[in-house]
Amino acid sequence: MVKICCIGAGYVGGPTMAVIALKCPSIEVAVVDISVSRINAWNSDELPIYEPGLDEVVKQCRGKNLFFSTNVEKHVSEADIIFVSVNTPTKTRGLGAGKAADLTYWESAARMIADVSKSDKIVVEKSTVPVKTAEAIEKILSHNSKGIKYQILSNPEFLAEGTAIEDLFKPDRVLIGGRDTPGGQKAIHALRDVYAHWVPQDRIICTNLWSAELSKLAANAFLAQRISSVNAMSALCEATGANVTQVSHAVGRDTRIGPKFLNASVGFGGSCFQKDILNLVYICECNGLTEVANYWKQVIKVNDYQKSRFVNRVVSSMFNTVSGKKIAILGFAFKKDTGDTRETPAIDVCKGLLGDKANLSIYDPQVTMDQIQKDLSMNKFDWDHPIHLQPMSPTTVKQVSVAWDAYEAAKDAHGLCILTEWDEFRALDYQKIFNSLQKPAFVFDGRNIVDVKKLREIGFIVYSIGKPLDSWLKDIPAMA
Ligand code: NAD
Ligand code: UDX
């Protein structure tokens, strides 16, 4: 029986390995982590992450050929193939701080593999890493090898949260990069055989190591760039009376462009886009490619602009002050169908409003009060370091309360900000909400999910990203 071990039981390691176990009953899969609470949760009825379809997959395999354990060394030493799916956050200090990837967790995993291995291993980079990381890992392993042979493969993950199981069942492609040597090619075949249990051969792309590593950063940069492009257009739409939804539709009908990923929003969030683009920028700078670095930097700048533009709209619409006013925040996760708040635009928007002394009442169907408090009291880039996977920090932000539902959040508020596109927010009784709001009653839709016409008929003053402005808002001077 082939044995797989995955180091890192997070958003990628957990679902990816659960699907491998489901699709390959002949393979034994162990997922290991240094976080005891995470592993306990994976072994319980309350999985540590919310992901549609994940519970069913885990229930079918757990205890049969899928195991979650903190006994990292035992499972690593027994495995034939080791996936490394640890976090690769942005460095917070030292050389490259604020841009470069922090490979501390990756390096410590590699050193541990070298320490405990007693047989040849295929080591698979599942984490998103800077191009050429495989070379560094090879060096660590070969200098500590005790005669053991290691093959390093790059097999980046392209799943998106909220649709992870669907994406893993039917990936657009699986990418495997390896050395162009007999040993490298043999390792590529071994990993290809795993995926071939359910992924058609023509969707498995094999490349050299550096192409695979770089393709992951490139794919995320291209995706994020589409969102910044449409968000940049949304600002121009507001200035000119065009409607960004109509523009996106018209642009996306060009088959060369395509319709996906053209929804204007309050900004992209999530643990990947910003981190990976900053990493790409740093790699470009290190290679002397200043113009290329500046090109990609702009994607982040427009995203930051979009978030601050939204905050400015809220404050300027409400007579230029939200001090002491209750504002309801609907949605805190970075997108619907996940409880993940990493780099969610809601953090920047809430911090912006708190900076203007607003009182916030926040509701999200999947995010806890503890998580919201932690996110709003944490420094930029600190979120992806394991210490923050541990229980709450003692600081709480007093101007923030968390509501049980959207109606409670909205009661007596001056305005409503929609920051995540949860389906339930489309179906709310907005007349009921209007009745309980202070007047004039404002809705700021950061996800373009409300029926603007209907809400205006009810009596709301509505701002919806990139849509023709309410006459109320038109009279307010344009923002920087
Ligand atoms: P995560 O923080 O959810 O999980 C990482 C886990 O690794 C944590 O539970 C941590 O405790 C564990 N860990 C760290 N060092 C360890 C060690 N030495 N030994 C054992 N466990 C250790 O992160 P994630 O979202 O799963 O992302 C993991 C990697 O995958 C990152 O490089 C990320 O960029 C990439 N990625 C993420 C996504 C996504 O949607 N989240 C998608 C594609 C790729
Ligand atoms: C992303 C990539 O899609 C995935 O391939 C990669 O493996 C990890 O990073 P993820 O961050 O989980 O996945 O979600 P994604 O669906 O890409 O959304 C990212 C952010 O962009 C969210 O905040 C989302 O709301 C926003 N978004 C997405 C938009 O604002 N507009 C869009 O049209 C699409």
Coordinates of C-alpha atoms and ligand atoms in Angstrom, one line a residue:
M1 CA 0.0 0.0 0.0
V2 CA 1.4 3.4 -1.0
K3 CA 1.5 5.7 2.0
I4 CA 1.1 9.5 1.8
C5 CA 1.7 11.9 4.6
C6 CA 0.7 15.6 4.4
I7 CA 2.4 18.1 6.7
G8 CA 0.0 20.9 7.4
A9 CA -3.7 20.2 8.1
G10 CA -5.0 23.6 6.9
Y11 CA -7.4 24.8 4.2
V12 CA -5.3 23.1 1.6
G13 CA -3.9 20.0 3.3
G14 CA -7.2 18.9 4.9
P15 CA -9.5 19.0 1.9
T16 CA -6.8 17.9 -0.6
M17 CA -5.9 14.8 1.3
A18 CA -9.5 14.0 2.1
V19 CA -10.2 13.9 -1.6
I20 CA -7.1 11.8 -2.4
A21 CA -8.2 9.3 0.3
L22 CA -11.7 9.2 -1.1
K23 CA -10.6 8.7 -4.7
C24 CA -7.7 6.3 -3.9
P25 CA -8.9 3.6 -1.4
S26 CA -5.7 1.7 -1.9
I27 CA -3.6 4.6 -0.6
E28 CA -3.2 5.4 3.1
V29 CA -3.2 9.1 3.8
A30 CA -2.1 10.7 7.1
V31 CA -2.5 14.4 7.6
V32 CA -0.2 15.8 10.4
D33 CA 0.1 19.2 12.1
I34 CA 1.8 20.8 15.0
S35 CA -1.5 22.4 16.1
V36 CA -3.1 20.0 18.5
S37 CA -6.4 21.9 18.4
R38 CA -6.6 21.7 14.6
I39 CA -6.0 17.9 14.6
N40 CA -8.5 17.4 17.4
A41 CA -11.0 19.3 15.3
W42 CA -10.3 17.2 12.2
N43 CA -11.0 14.1 14.4
S44 CA -14.3 15.5 15.7
D45 CA -17.7 16.3 14.3
E46 CA -16.9 20.0 14.1
L47 CA -14.2 20.2 11.4
P48 CA -11.8 23.2 11.8
I49 CA -12.9 24.7 8.5
Y50 CA -16.3 25.3 6.9
E51 CA -16.3 24.1 3.3
P52 CA -19.4 22.8 1.5
G53 CA -19.2 19.0 0.9
L54 CA -16.1 18.5 3.1
D55 CA -17.9 16.8 6.0
E56 CA -19.3 14.0 3.8
V57 CA -15.9 13.3 2.2
V58 CA -14.1 13.2 5.6
K59 CA -16.8 11.0 7.2
Q60 CA -16.5 8.5 4.3
C61 CA -12.7 8.0 4.7
R62 CA -11.7 9.0 8.3
G63 CA -10.5 6.0 10.2
K64 CA -10.3 3.8 7.0
N65 CA -7.6 5.2 4.9
L66 CA -7.5 8.9 6.1
F67 CA -6.0 9.8 9.5
F68 CA -5.3 13.1 11.2
S69 CA -2.5 13.1 13.8
T70 CA 0.0 15.2 15.7
N71 CA 2.5 12.4 15.5
V72 CA 4.3 14.2 12.7
E73 CA 7.6 12.2 12.8
K74 CA 6.0 8.7 12.8
H75 CA 3.9 9.4 9.7
V76 CA 6.6 11.3 7.9
S77 CA 9.1 8.4 8.4
E78 CA 6.6 5.8 7.2
A79 CA 5.5 7.7 4.1
D80 CA 6.5 7.2 0.4
I81 CA 5.2 10.5 -0.7
I82 CA 5.3 13.6 1.6
F83 CA 3.2 16.6 0.7
V84 CA 4.2 19.8 2.4
S85 CA 1.3 22.1 2.8
V86 CA 2.4 24.5 5.6
N87 CA 1.7 28.2 5.6
T88 CA 4.1 30.4 3.6
P89 CA 3.2 33.9 5.0
T90 CA 4.6 37.3 4.0
K91 CA 7.7 38.1 6.1
T92 CA 7.0 40.6 8.8
R93 CA 10.6 41.6 9.6
G94 CA 14.1 41.4 8.3
L95 CA 15.2 41.2 4.6
G96 CA 12.2 41.5 2.3
A97 CA 9.7 42.3 5.1
G98 CA 6.3 43.1 3.8
K99 CA 6.9 41.3 0.5
A100 CA 9.0 38.2 0.5
A101 CA 7.6 34.8 1.5
D102 CA 8.6 33.6 5.0
L103 CA 9.8 30.0 4.5
T104 CA 10.5 29.3 8.2
Y105 CA 7.7 26.8 8.4
W106 CA 8.7 25.1 5.2
E107 CA 12.4 24.9 6.1
S108 CA 11.6 23.4 9.6
A109 CA 9.3 20.8 7.9
A110 CA 12.2 20.0 5.4
R111 CA 14.7 19.6 8.3
M112 CA 12.3 17.4 10.2
I113 CA 11.9 15.2 7.1
A114 CA 15.7 14.9 6.8
D115 CA 15.9 14.0 10.5
V116 CA 13.3 11.2 10.7
S117 CA 13.5 9.6 7.2
K118 CA 14.8 6.1 6.9
S119 CA 13.8 5.3 3.3
D120 CA 13.7 7.1 0.0
K121 CA 11.0 9.8 -0.3
I122 CA 9.2 11.9 -2.9
V123 CA 8.7 15.4 -1.3
V124 CA 5.9 17.4 -2.9
E125 CA 5.6 21.2 -2.6
K126 CA 1.9 21.8 -2.1
S127 CA 2.3 25.2 -0.5
T128 CA 2.7 28.2 -2.7
V129 CA 6.4 29.0 -2.7
P130 CA 8.8 31.4 -4.5
V131 CA 10.2 30.1 -7.7
K132 CA 13.5 28.1 -7.0
T133 CA 12.3 27.0 -3.5
A134 CA 12.7 23.4 -4.7
E135 CA 16.5 24.0 -5.1
A136 CA 16.8 25.2 -1.5
I137 CA 14.8 22.2 -0.2
E138 CA 16.9 19.9 -2.2
K139 CA 20.0 21.4 -0.6
I140 CA 18.6 21.0 2.9
L141 CA 17.6 17.4 2.3
S142 CA 20.7 16.3 0.4
H143 CA 23.1 17.8 2.9
N144 CA 21.4 15.9 5.7
S145 CA 20.5 12.8 3.7
K146 CA 22.3 9.9 5.5
G147 CA 22.3 8.1 2.1
I148 CA 18.5 8.5 1.5
K149 CA 17.4 9.7 -1.9
Y150 CA 14.9 12.5 -2.2
Q151 CA 13.0 13.7 -5.3
I152 CA 11.4 17.1 -5.0
L153 CA 8.2 17.8 -7.0
S154 CA 6.2 21.0 -7.3
N155 CA 2.5 20.3 -7.3
P156 CA 0.8 23.7 -6.5
E157 CA -2.8 23.7 -5.5
F158 CA -5.4 25.7 -7.4
L159 CA -8.5 25.1 -5.3
A160 CA -10.6 28.1 -4.3
E161 CA -12.2 28.3 -0.8
G162 CA -16.0 27.8 -0.8
T163 CA -15.7 25.5 -3.8
A164 CA -12.7 23.4 -2.7
I165 CA -14.4 20.0 -3.0
E166 CA -15.8 20.7 -6.4
D167 CA -12.5 22.1 -7.6
L168 CA -10.6 19.0 -6.3
F169 CA -13.1 16.6 -7.8
K170 CA -13.0 18.3 -11.2
P171 CA -9.8 20.4 -11.4
D172 CA -9.2 22.4 -14.6
R173 CA -5.7 21.0 -14.4
V174 CA -3.2 19.3 -12.0
L175 CA 0.3 20.7 -12.4
I176 CA 3.3 18.6 -11.6
G177 CA 6.9 19.9 -12.0
G178 CA 10.0 17.8 -11.5
R179 CA 13.6 17.3 -12.5
D180 CA 14.3 16.2 -16.1
T181 CA 16.4 13.2 -14.8
P182 CA 15.3 9.5 -14.7
G183 CA 14.7 9.8 -10.9
G184 CA 12.7 13.1 -11.4
Q185 CA 10.6 11.6 -14.2
K186 CA 9.9 8.4 -12.1
A187 CA 8.7 10.6 -9.3
I188 CA 6.5 12.6 -11.6
H189 CA 4.9 9.4 -12.8
A190 CA 4.3 8.2 -9.3
L191 CA 2.4 11.4 -8.4
R192 CA 0.6 11.3 -11.7
D193 CA -0.6 7.8 -10.9
V194 CA -2.2 9.1 -7.7
Y195 CA -4.2 11.8 -9.5
A196 CA -5.0 9.5 -12.5
H197 CA -7.4 7.7 -10.1
W198 CA -9.9 10.4 -11.0
V199 CA -8.4 13.2 -13.1
P200 CA -8.3 12.6 -16.9
Q201 CA -4.8 12.3 -18.3
D202 CA -5.1 15.4 -20.5
R203 CA -5.7 17.5 -17.4
I204 CA -2.5 16.5 -15.8
I205 CA 0.3 18.9 -17.0
C206 CA 3.9 17.9 -16.3
T207 CA 6.6 20.6 -16.5
N208 CA 10.0 21.4 -15.1
L209 CA 10.2 22.5 -11.4
W210 CA 10.6 26.2 -12.0
S211 CA 7.6 26.4 -14.5
A212 CA 5.4 24.7 -12.0
E213 CA 6.4 26.9 -9.1
L214 CA 6.1 30.1 -11.2
S215 CA 2.8 29.1 -12.8
K216 CA 1.1 29.2 -9.4
L217 CA 2.2 32.7 -8.7
A218 CA 1.3 33.7 -12.2
A219 CA -2.2 32.2 -12.1
N220 CA -3.0 34.1 -8.9
A221 CA -1.5 37.3 -10.2
F222 CA -3.6 37.0 -13.4
L223 CA -6.8 36.3 -11.4
A224 CA -6.3 39.2 -9.0
Q225 CA -5.4 41.5 -11.9
R226 CA -8.8 40.8 -13.5
I227 CA -10.5 41.9 -10.3
S228 CA -8.4 45.0 -10.0
S229 CA -9.1 45.8 -13.6
V230 CA -12.8 45.6 -13.2
N231 CA -12.6 47.5 -9.9
A232 CA -10.7 50.2 -11.6
M233 CA -13.5 50.4 -14.2
S234 CA -16.0 50.6 -11.3
A235 CA -14.6 53.9 -10.2
L236 CA -14.8 55.2 -13.7
C237 CA -18.4 53.9 -14.0
E238 CA -19.3 55.9 -10.9
A239 CA -17.7 59.0 -12.4
T240 CA -19.4 58.7 -15.8
G241 CA -22.8 57.0 -15.2
A242 CA -21.9 53.7 -16.8
N243 CA -22.9 50.5 -15.0
V244 CA -20.1 48.1 -14.2
T245 CA -22.3 45.0 -14.4
Q246 CA -23.2 46.0 -17.9
V247 CA -19.6 46.8 -18.8
S248 CA -18.4 43.4 -17.4
H249 CA -21.1 41.6 -19.3
A250 CA -20.2 43.3 -22.5
V251 CA -16.5 42.8 -22.1
G252 CA -16.8 39.2 -20.9
R253 CA -18.8 38.2 -24.0
D254 CA -15.6 38.4 -25.9
T255 CA -14.6 34.8 -26.0
R256 CA -10.9 35.8 -25.7
I257 CA -11.7 37.5 -22.4
G258 CA -14.5 35.3 -21.0
P259 CA -17.1 36.1 -18.4
K260 CA -15.6 34.7 -15.1
F261 CA -13.9 36.7 -12.4
L262 CA -15.2 40.1 -13.6
N263 CA -17.4 40.9 -10.6
A264 CA -16.6 44.4 -9.2
S265 CA -16.4 44.3 -5.4
V266 CA -15.1 46.2 -2.4
G267 CA -11.8 44.5 -3.1
F268 CA -10.4 41.0 -3.2
G269 CA -9.4 39.2 0.0
G270 CA -8.2 35.8 1.0
S271 CA -5.0 34.3 2.1
C272 CA -3.5 34.0 -1.4
F273 CA -3.8 36.9 -3.8
Q274 CA -2.0 39.7 -1.9
K275 CA 0.6 37.4 -0.4
D276 CA 1.5 35.8 -3.7
I277 CA 1.6 39.0 -5.7
L278 CA 3.9 40.6 -3.1
N279 CA 6.0 37.5 -3.3
L280 CA 6.1 37.8 -7.1
V281 CA 7.0 41.5 -6.8
Y282 CA 9.9 40.7 -4.5
I283 CA 11.2 38.0 -6.9
C284 CA 11.0 40.5 -9.8
E285 CA 12.9 43.1 -7.7
C286 CA 15.6 40.5 -6.7
N287 CA 16.0 39.8 -10.4
G288 CA 16.4 43.5 -11.3
L289 CA 13.1 43.6 -13.1
T290 CA 11.8 46.9 -11.6
E291 CA 9.2 47.6 -14.3
V292 CA 7.7 44.1 -14.1
A293 CA 7.6 44.5 -10.3
N294 CA 5.9 47.9 -10.5
Y295 CA 3.3 46.4 -13.0
W296 CA 2.2 43.8 -10.5
K297 CA 2.4 46.1 -7.5
Q298 CA -0.3 48.2 -9.1
V299 CA -2.8 45.3 -8.7
I300 CA -2.4 45.5 -5.0
K301 CA -2.5 49.3 -5.0
V302 CA -5.9 49.4 -6.9
N303 CA -7.2 46.8 -4.4
D304 CA -6.2 49.0 -1.5
Y305 CA -7.7 52.0 -3.3
Q306 CA -11.0 50.2 -3.8
K307 CA -11.3 49.5 0.0
S308 CA -10.5 53.0 1.0
R309 CA -12.8 54.4 -1.7
F310 CA -15.6 52.4 -0.2
V311 CA -14.9 53.7 3.4
N312 CA -14.7 57.3 2.0
R313 CA -18.1 56.8 0.3
V314 CA -19.7 55.7 3.5
V315 CA -18.3 58.5 5.6
S316 CA -18.8 61.3 3.0
S317 CA -22.4 60.1 2.3
M318 CA -23.3 60.3 6.0
F319 CA -22.6 64.0 6.4
N320 CA -18.8 63.4 6.5
T321 CA -18.9 61.7 9.9
V322 CA -19.8 58.4 11.4
S323 CA -18.5 59.2 14.8
G324 CA -20.8 57.5 17.4
K325 CA -23.1 56.2 14.7
K326 CA -24.1 52.5 14.6
I327 CA -23.2 50.9 11.3
A328 CA -24.3 47.4 10.5
I329 CA -21.7 45.2 8.7
L330 CA -23.2 42.3 6.9
G331 CA -20.6 39.7 6.1
F332 CA -17.0 39.5 7.4
A333 CA -15.6 36.4 5.5
F334 CA -13.5 37.2 2.4
K335 CA -16.1 35.5 0.2
K336 CA -19.3 33.5 0.6
D337 CA -19.4 29.8 1.7
T338 CA -16.3 30.1 3.9
G339 CA -15.7 31.1 7.4
D340 CA -12.1 32.3 6.4
T341 CA -11.4 35.9 7.2
R342 CA -7.7 36.0 6.2
E343 CA -7.1 39.4 4.4
T344 CA -10.8 39.9 4.1
P345 CA -11.6 43.4 2.8
A346 CA -14.0 43.6 5.8
I347 CA -11.0 44.1 8.0
D348 CA -9.8 47.2 6.2
V349 CA -13.3 48.6 5.8
C350 CA -14.1 48.1 9.5
K351 CA -10.8 49.5 10.6
G352 CA -11.4 52.5 8.4
L353 CA -14.8 53.1 9.9
L354 CA -13.5 52.6 13.4
G355 CA -10.8 55.2 12.6
D356 CA -13.7 57.6 12.1
K357 CA -15.2 56.5 15.5
A358 CA -18.1 54.4 14.2
N359 CA -19.8 51.8 16.3
L360 CA -20.0 48.5 14.4
S361 CA -22.5 45.7 14.7
I362 CA -21.2 42.8 12.6
Y363 CA -23.0 39.7 11.4
D364 CA -21.6 36.9 9.4
P365 CA -23.2 33.4 9.3
Q366 CA -19.8 31.6 9.6
V367 CA -17.5 33.9 11.5
T368 CA -17.3 34.0 15.3
M369 CA -17.1 37.0 17.6
D370 CA -13.6 35.8 18.8
Q371 CA -12.3 35.7 15.2
I372 CA -13.7 39.2 14.4
Q373 CA -12.2 40.7 17.5
K374 CA -8.9 39.0 16.8
D375 CA -8.8 40.2 13.2
L376 CA -9.6 43.8 14.1
S377 CA -6.9 43.9 16.8
M378 CA -4.1 42.2 14.7
N379 CA -1.3 43.9 12.8
K380 CA -1.0 43.5 9.0
F381 CA 0.6 40.2 7.9
D382 CA 0.5 38.8 11.5
W383 CA -2.5 36.6 10.7
D384 CA -0.6 33.8 8.9
H385 CA 1.8 32.9 11.6
P386 CA 0.8 29.8 13.6
I387 CA 0.7 31.6 17.0
H388 CA -2.5 33.2 15.7
L389 CA -4.0 29.8 15.1
Q390 CA -4.0 29.4 18.9
P391 CA -6.8 30.9 21.2
M392 CA -7.8 34.5 21.4
S393 CA -5.6 37.5 22.1
P394 CA -6.8 39.4 25.1
T395 CA -7.3 42.7 23.3
T396 CA -10.9 43.6 22.3
V397 CA -12.2 46.4 20.2
K398 CA -14.9 48.1 22.3
Q399 CA -16.7 49.8 19.4
V400 CA -17.4 46.4 17.9
S401 CA -20.3 44.1 18.7
V402 CA -21.4 40.9 17.0
A403 CA -25.0 40.2 16.1
W404 CA -26.9 36.9 15.7
D405 CA -28.6 37.9 12.5
A406 CA -28.8 40.7 9.9
Y407 CA -31.9 42.2 11.5
E408 CA -30.4 42.5 14.9
A409 CA -27.2 44.0 13.4
A410 CA -29.3 46.6 11.5
K411 CA -31.6 47.6 14.4
D412 CA -31.3 51.4 15.0
A413 CA -28.2 51.6 12.7
H414 CA -27.7 54.6 10.5
G415 CA -26.4 52.5 7.6
L416 CA -25.7 49.0 6.3
C417 CA -22.5 47.8 4.6
I418 CA -22.7 44.6 2.7
L419 CA -19.1 43.2 2.6
T420 CA -19.6 39.5 1.7
E421 CA -22.0 38.1 -0.9
W422 CA -23.7 35.5 1.3
D423 CA -26.9 34.3 -0.5
E424 CA -29.0 35.0 2.6
F425 CA -28.3 38.7 2.2
R426 CA -30.0 38.7 -1.2
A427 CA -33.2 37.3 0.4
L428 CA -33.5 39.7 3.4
D429 CA -36.7 41.6 4.1
Y430 CA -35.3 45.0 3.3
Q431 CA -38.6 46.8 4.1
K432 CA -38.3 45.4 7.7
I433 CA -34.7 46.5 7.8
F434 CA -35.7 50.0 6.5
N435 CA -38.3 50.3 9.2
S436 CA -35.7 49.6 12.0
L437 CA -33.0 51.9 10.6
Q438 CA -32.4 55.6 11.5
K439 CA -33.3 58.0 8.7
P440 CA -32.0 58.8 6.2
A441 CA -31.3 55.1 5.8
F442 CA -28.2 54.1 3.8
V443 CA -27.2 50.8 2.1
F444 CA -23.6 50.5 0.9
D445 CA -23.4 47.3 -1.2
G446 CA -19.8 46.2 -1.6
R447 CA -20.8 43.1 -3.5
N448 CA -23.5 44.3 -5.9
I449 CA -26.1 41.8 -4.6
V450 CA -29.1 44.0 -3.8
D451 CA -31.8 45.1 -6.2
V452 CA -30.9 48.9 -6.2
K453 CA -34.2 50.0 -7.8
K454 CA -36.3 48.1 -5.3
L455 CA -34.3 49.4 -2.3
R456 CA -34.6 53.0 -3.6
E457 CA -38.3 52.5 -3.9
I458 CA -38.4 51.5 -0.3
G459 CA -36.7 54.7 0.6
F460 CA -33.0 53.7 1.1
I461 CA -30.1 55.8 -0.2
V462 CA -28.2 53.1 -2.0
Y463 CA -24.5 53.0 -3.1
S464 CA -23.6 49.9 -5.1
I465 CA -20.1 49.6 -6.5
G466 CA -19.7 50.8 -10.0
K467 CA -23.5 51.6 -10.5
P468 CA -25.0 54.9 -11.5
L469 CA -25.0 57.0 -8.3
D470 CA -28.0 58.0 -6.2
S471 CA -28.8 61.7 -6.6
W472 CA -27.9 62.1 -2.9
L473 CA -24.4 60.8 -3.6
K474 CA -23.9 62.7 -6.8
D475 CA -24.0 66.0 -4.9
I476 CA -21.0 64.9 -2.8
P477 CA -17.6 65.9 -4.2
A478 CA -15.7 63.0 -5.8
M479 CA -13.1 61.3 -3.6
A480 CA -9.3 61.2 -4.2
Ligands
NAD1 P1 -3.2 27.1 6.8 O1 -2.6 28.1 7.7 O2 -4.6 26.8 6.9 O3 -2.5 25.6 7.1 C1 -1.1 25.5 7.3 C2 -0.9 24.5 8.5 O4 0.4 24.1 8.6 C3 -1.3 25.1 9.9 O5 -2.3 24.3 10.5 C4 0.1 25.0 10.7 O6 -0.1 24.7 12.0 C5 0.8 23.9 9.9 N1 2.2 23.9 10.1 C6 3.1 24.9 10.0 N2 4.3 24.5 10.2 C7 4.3 23.2 10.4 C8 5.3 22.2 10.7 N3 6.6 22.5 10.7 N4 4.8 20.9 10.9 C9 3.5 20.6 10.9 N5 2.5 21.5 10.6 C10 2.9 22.8 10.4 O7 -2.7 27.4 5.3 P2 -3.4 27.0 4.0 O8 -4.5 28.0 3.6 O9 -3.8 25.5 4.0 O10 -2.2 27.2 3.0 C11 -1.1 26.4 2.9 C12 -0.3 26.7 1.7 O11 -1.1 26.5 0.5 C13 0.1 28.1 1.6 O12 1.4 28.2 1.0 C14 -0.9 28.8 0.7 O13 -0.4 29.9 0.0 C15 -1.2 27.6 -0.3 N6 -2.5 27.7 -0.9 C16 -3.6 28.0 -0.2 C17 -4.9 28.0 -0.8 C18 -6.1 28.4 0.0 O14 -7.2 28.6 -0.6 N7 -6.1 28.6 1.3 C19 -5.0 27.6 -2.1 C20 -3.9 27.3 -2.8 C21 -2.6 27.3 -2.2
UDX2 C1 -7.8 32.0 -5.0 C2 -7.7 31.3 -6.4 O1 -8.9 31.5 -7.1 C3 -7.3 29.8 -6.3 O2 -7.1 29.3 -7.6 C4 -6.0 29.7 -5.5 O3 -5.7 28.4 -5.3 C5 -6.2 30.4 -4.1 O4 -6.6 31.8 -4.3 P1 -9.6 32.0 -3.1 O5 -8.8 33.1 -2.6 O6 -10.0 30.9 -2.2 O7 -8.9 31.3 -4.3 O8 -11.0 32.6 -3.7 P2 -11.4 33.4 -5.0 O9 -12.6 32.8 -5.5 O10 -10.3 33.4 -6.0 O11 -11.7 34.8 -4.5 C6 -10.6 35.7 -4.0 C7 -11.2 37.0 -3.7 O12 -11.6 37.7 -4.9 C8 -12.5 37.0 -2.8 O13 -12.4 38.1 -1.9 C9 -13.6 37.3 -3.8 O14 -14.7 37.8 -3.3 C10 -12.9 38.2 -4.8 N1 -13.5 38.2 -6.1 C11 -13.5 37.1 -6.9 C12 -14.0 39.4 -6.6 O15 -14.0 40.5 -6.0 N2 -14.5 39.4 -7.9 C13 -14.6 38.3 -8.7 O16 -15.0 38.4 -9.8 C14 -14.0 37.1 -8.2

